[in-house]
PDB file of C-alpha atoms in Angstrom:
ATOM      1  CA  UNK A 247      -1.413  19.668   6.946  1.00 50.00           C
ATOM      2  CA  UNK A 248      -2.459  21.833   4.070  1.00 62.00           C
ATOM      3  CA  UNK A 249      -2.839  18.644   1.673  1.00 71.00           C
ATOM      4  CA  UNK A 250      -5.249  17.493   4.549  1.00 85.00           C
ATOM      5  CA  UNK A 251      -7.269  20.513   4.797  1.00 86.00           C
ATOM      6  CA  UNK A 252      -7.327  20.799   0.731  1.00 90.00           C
ATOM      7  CA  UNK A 253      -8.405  17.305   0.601  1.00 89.00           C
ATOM      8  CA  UNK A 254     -10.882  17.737   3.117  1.00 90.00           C
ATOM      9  CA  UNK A 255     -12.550  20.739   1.676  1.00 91.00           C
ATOM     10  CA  UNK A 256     -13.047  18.691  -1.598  1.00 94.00           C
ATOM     11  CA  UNK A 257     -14.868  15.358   0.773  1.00 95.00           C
ATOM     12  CA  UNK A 258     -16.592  17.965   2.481  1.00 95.00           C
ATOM     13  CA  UNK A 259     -17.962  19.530  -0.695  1.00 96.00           C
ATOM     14  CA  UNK A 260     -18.780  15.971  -1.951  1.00 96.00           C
ATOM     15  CA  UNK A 261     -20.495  14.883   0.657  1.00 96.00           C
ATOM     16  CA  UNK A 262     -23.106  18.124   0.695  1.00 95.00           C
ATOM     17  CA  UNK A 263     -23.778  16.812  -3.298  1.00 95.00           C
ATOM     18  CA  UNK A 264     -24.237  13.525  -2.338  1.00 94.00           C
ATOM     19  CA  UNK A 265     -26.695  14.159   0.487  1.00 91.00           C
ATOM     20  CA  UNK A 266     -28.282  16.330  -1.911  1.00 89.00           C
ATOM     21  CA  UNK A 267     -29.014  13.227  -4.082  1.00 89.00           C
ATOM     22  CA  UNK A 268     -29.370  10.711  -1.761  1.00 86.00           C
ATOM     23  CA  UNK A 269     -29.898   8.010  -4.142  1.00 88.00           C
ATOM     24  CA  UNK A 270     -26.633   8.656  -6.580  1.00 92.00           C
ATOM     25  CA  UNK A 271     -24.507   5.609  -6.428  1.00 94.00           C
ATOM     26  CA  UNK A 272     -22.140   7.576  -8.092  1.00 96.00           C
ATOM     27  CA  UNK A 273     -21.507  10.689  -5.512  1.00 96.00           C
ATOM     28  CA  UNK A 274     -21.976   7.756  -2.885  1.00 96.00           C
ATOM     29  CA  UNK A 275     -18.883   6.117  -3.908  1.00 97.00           C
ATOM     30  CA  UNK A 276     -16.963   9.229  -4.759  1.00 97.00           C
ATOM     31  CA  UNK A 277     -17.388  10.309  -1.131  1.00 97.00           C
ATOM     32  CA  UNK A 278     -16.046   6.724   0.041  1.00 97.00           C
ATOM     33  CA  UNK A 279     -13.491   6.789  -2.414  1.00 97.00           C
ATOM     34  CA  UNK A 280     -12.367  10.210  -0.853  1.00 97.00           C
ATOM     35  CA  UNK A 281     -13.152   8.801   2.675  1.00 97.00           C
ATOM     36  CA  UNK A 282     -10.488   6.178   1.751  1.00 96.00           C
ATOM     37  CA  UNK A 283      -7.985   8.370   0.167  1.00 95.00           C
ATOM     38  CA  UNK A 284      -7.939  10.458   3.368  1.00 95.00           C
ATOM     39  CA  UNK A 285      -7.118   8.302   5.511  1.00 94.00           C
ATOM     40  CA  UNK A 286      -3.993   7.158   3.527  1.00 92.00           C
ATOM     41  CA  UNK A 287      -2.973  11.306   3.905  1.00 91.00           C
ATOM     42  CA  UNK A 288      -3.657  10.813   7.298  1.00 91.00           C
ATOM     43  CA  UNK A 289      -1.254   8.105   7.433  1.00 91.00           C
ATOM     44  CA  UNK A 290       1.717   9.899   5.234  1.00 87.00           C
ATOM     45  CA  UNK A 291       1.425  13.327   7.491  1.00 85.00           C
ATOM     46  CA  UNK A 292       1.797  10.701  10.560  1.00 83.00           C
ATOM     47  CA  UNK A 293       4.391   9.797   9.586  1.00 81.00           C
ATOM     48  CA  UNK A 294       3.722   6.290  10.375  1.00 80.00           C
ATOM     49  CA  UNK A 295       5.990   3.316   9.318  1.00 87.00           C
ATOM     50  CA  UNK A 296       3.320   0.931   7.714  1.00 92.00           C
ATOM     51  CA  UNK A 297       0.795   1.710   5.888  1.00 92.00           C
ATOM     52  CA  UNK A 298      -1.159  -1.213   6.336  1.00 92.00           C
ATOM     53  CA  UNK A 299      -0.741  -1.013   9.944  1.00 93.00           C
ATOM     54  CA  UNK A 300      -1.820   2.087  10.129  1.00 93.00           C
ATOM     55  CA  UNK A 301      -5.208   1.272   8.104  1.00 93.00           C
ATOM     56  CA  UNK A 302      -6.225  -1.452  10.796  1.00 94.00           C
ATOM     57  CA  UNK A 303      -5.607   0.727  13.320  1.00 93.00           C
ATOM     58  CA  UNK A 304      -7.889   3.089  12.032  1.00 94.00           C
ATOM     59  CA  UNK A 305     -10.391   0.504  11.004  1.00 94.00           C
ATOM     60  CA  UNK A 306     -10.570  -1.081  14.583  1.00 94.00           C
ATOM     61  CA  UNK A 307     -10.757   2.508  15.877  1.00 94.00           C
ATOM     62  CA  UNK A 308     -13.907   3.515  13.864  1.00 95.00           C
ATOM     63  CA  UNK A 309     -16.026   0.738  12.529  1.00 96.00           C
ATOM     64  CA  UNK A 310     -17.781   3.039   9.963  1.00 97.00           C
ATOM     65  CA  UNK A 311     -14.494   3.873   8.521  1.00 96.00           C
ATOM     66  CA  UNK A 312     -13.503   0.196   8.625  1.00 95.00           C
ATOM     67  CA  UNK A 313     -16.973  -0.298   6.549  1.00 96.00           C
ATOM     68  CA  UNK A 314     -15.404   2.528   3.856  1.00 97.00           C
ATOM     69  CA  UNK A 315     -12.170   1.417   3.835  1.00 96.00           C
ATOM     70  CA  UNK A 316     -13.510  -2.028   2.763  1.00 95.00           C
ATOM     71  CA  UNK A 317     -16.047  -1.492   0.689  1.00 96.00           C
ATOM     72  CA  UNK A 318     -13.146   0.736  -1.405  1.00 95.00           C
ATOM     73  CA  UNK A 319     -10.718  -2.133  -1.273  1.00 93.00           C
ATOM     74  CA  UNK A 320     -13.322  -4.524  -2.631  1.00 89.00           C
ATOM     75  CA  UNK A 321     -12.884  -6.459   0.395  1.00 83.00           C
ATOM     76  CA  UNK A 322     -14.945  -9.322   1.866  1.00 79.00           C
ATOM     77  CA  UNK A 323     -17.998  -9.200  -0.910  1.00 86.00           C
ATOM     78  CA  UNK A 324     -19.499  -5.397   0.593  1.00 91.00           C
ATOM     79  CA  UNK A 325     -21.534  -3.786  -2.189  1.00 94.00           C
ATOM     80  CA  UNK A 326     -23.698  -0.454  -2.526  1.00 95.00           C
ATOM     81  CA  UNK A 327     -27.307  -1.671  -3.411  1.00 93.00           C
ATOM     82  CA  UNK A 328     -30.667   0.223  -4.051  1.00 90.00           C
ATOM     83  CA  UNK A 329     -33.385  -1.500  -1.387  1.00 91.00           C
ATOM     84  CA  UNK A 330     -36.672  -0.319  -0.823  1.00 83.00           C
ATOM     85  CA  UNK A 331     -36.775   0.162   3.068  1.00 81.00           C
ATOM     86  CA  UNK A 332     -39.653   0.465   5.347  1.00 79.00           C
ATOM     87  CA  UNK A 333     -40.681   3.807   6.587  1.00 78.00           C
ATOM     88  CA  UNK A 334     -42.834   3.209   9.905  1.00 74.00           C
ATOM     89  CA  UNK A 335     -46.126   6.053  10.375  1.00 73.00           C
ATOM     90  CA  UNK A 336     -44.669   7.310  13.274  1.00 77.00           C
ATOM     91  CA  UNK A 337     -41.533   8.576  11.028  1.00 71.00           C
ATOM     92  CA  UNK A 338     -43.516  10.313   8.107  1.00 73.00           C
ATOM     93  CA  UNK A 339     -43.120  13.159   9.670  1.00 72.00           C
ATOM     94  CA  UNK A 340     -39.636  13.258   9.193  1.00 74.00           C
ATOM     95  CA  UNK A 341     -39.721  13.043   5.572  1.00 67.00           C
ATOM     96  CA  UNK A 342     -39.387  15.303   2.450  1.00 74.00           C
ATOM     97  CA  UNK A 343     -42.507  15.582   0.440  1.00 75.00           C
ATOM     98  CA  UNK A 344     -40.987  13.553  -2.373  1.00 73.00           C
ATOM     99  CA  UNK A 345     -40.001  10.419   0.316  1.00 69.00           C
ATOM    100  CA  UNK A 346     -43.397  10.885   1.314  1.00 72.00           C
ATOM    101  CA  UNK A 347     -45.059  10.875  -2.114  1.00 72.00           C
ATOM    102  CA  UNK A 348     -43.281   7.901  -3.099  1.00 72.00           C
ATOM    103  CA  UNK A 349     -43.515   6.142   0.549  1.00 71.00           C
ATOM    104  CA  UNK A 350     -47.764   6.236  -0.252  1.00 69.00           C
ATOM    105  CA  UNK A 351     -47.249   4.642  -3.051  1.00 73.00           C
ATOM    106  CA  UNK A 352     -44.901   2.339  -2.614  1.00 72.00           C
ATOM    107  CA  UNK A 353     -46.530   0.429   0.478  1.00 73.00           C
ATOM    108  CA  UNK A 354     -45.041   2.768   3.169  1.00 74.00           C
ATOM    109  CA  UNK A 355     -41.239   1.739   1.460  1.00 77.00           C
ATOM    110  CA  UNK A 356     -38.414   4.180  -0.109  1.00 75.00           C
ATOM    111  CA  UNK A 357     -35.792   3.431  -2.217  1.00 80.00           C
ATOM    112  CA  UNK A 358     -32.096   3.993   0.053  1.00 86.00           C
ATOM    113  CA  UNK A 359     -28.664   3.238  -0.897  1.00 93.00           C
ATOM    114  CA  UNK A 360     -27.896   0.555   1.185  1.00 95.00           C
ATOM    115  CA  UNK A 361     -24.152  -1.216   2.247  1.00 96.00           C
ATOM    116  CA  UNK A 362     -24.363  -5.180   1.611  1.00 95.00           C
ATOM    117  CA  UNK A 363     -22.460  -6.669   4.216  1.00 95.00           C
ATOM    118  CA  UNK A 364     -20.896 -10.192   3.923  1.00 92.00           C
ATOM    119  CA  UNK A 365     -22.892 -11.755   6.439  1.00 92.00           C
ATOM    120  CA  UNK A 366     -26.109 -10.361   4.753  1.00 92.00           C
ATOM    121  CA  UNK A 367     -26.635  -7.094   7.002  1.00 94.00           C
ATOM    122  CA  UNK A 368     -27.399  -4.224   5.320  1.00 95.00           C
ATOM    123  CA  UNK A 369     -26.690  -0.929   6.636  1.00 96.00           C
ATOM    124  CA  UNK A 370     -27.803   2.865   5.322  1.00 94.00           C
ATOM    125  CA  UNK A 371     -24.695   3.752   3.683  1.00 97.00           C
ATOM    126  CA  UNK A 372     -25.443   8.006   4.561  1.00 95.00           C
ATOM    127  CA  UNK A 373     -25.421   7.219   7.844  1.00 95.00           C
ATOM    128  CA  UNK A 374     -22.125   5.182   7.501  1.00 97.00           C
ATOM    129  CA  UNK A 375     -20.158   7.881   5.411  1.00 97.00           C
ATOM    130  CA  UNK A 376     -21.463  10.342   7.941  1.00 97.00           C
ATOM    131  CA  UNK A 377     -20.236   8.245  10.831  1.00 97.00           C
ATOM    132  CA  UNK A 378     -16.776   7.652   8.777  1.00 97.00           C
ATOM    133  CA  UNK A 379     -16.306  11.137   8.161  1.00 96.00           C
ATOM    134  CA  UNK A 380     -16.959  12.414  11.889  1.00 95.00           C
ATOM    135  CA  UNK A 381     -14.663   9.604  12.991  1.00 95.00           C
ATOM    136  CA  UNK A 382     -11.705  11.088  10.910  1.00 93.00           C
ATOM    137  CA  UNK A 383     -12.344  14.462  12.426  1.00 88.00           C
ATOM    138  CA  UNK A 384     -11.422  12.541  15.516  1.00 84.00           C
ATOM    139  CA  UNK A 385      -8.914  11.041  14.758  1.00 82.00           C
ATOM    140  CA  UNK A 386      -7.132  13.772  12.743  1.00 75.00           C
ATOM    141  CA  UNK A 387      -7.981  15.716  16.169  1.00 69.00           C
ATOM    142  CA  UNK A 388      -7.669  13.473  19.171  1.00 57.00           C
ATOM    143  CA  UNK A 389      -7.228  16.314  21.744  1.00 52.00           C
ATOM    144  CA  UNK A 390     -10.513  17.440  20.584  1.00 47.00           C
TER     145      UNK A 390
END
């Protein structure tokens, strides 16, 4: 368990810097990467027979970790792209005075890393890590 908690210290740390620069590609993937790698230590302090088995069982358990584990594996065309996204008026309230600098310039838009999905989706990939790393608190604590 102490490899988990190590580990989990360092994605935790990670994923402060990368909310911290929201647009870094870079400490984007690093988090997914250790997103990823986490659940394969998940999966050898299980104990579990098959690795691979394991992963879609954790995948169909938490779609935003599915998403991760994907988009690490290079699976099924997903990508990390830089989009312009619409910010309606009733959320520019909500934004940082940079966000909001840029958004009045920029035709109410700001730039957000997005995930590229195969069908042509595109989800906010913060709000996916964030979703993948609350799921494996879950499901390295399933009695809550």
């Amino acid at each position: 368990m102490d490899s988990l908690d190590h580990h989990r210290a360092y994605l935790e740390a990670e994923w402060l810097a990368a909310r911290a620069a929201p647009l870094s590609r870079r400490k984007a993937m690093l988090v997914a990467a250790l997103v990823d790698a986490y659940v394969d230590r998940m999966f050898a302090a299980d104990g579990a027979d098959d690795i691979l088995v394991y992963r879609e069982r954790v995948a169909m358990a938490s779609p935003a970790l599915g998403l991760i584990m994907a988009l690490c594996a290079g699976r099924d065309g997903m990508s990390v792209v830089t989009e312009a996204v619409a910010v309606p008026l009733a959320d520019y309230g909500a934004l940082g005075v940079e966000d909001f600098m840029v958004s009045l310039y920029n035709d109410h838009t700001v730039q957000k890393l997005r995930l590229a999905l195969p069908d042509g989706g595109r989800l906010d990939l913060m709000d996916v890590l964030g979703e993948a790393i609350a799921a494996l608190a879950d499901l390295n604590n399933p009695t809550g």
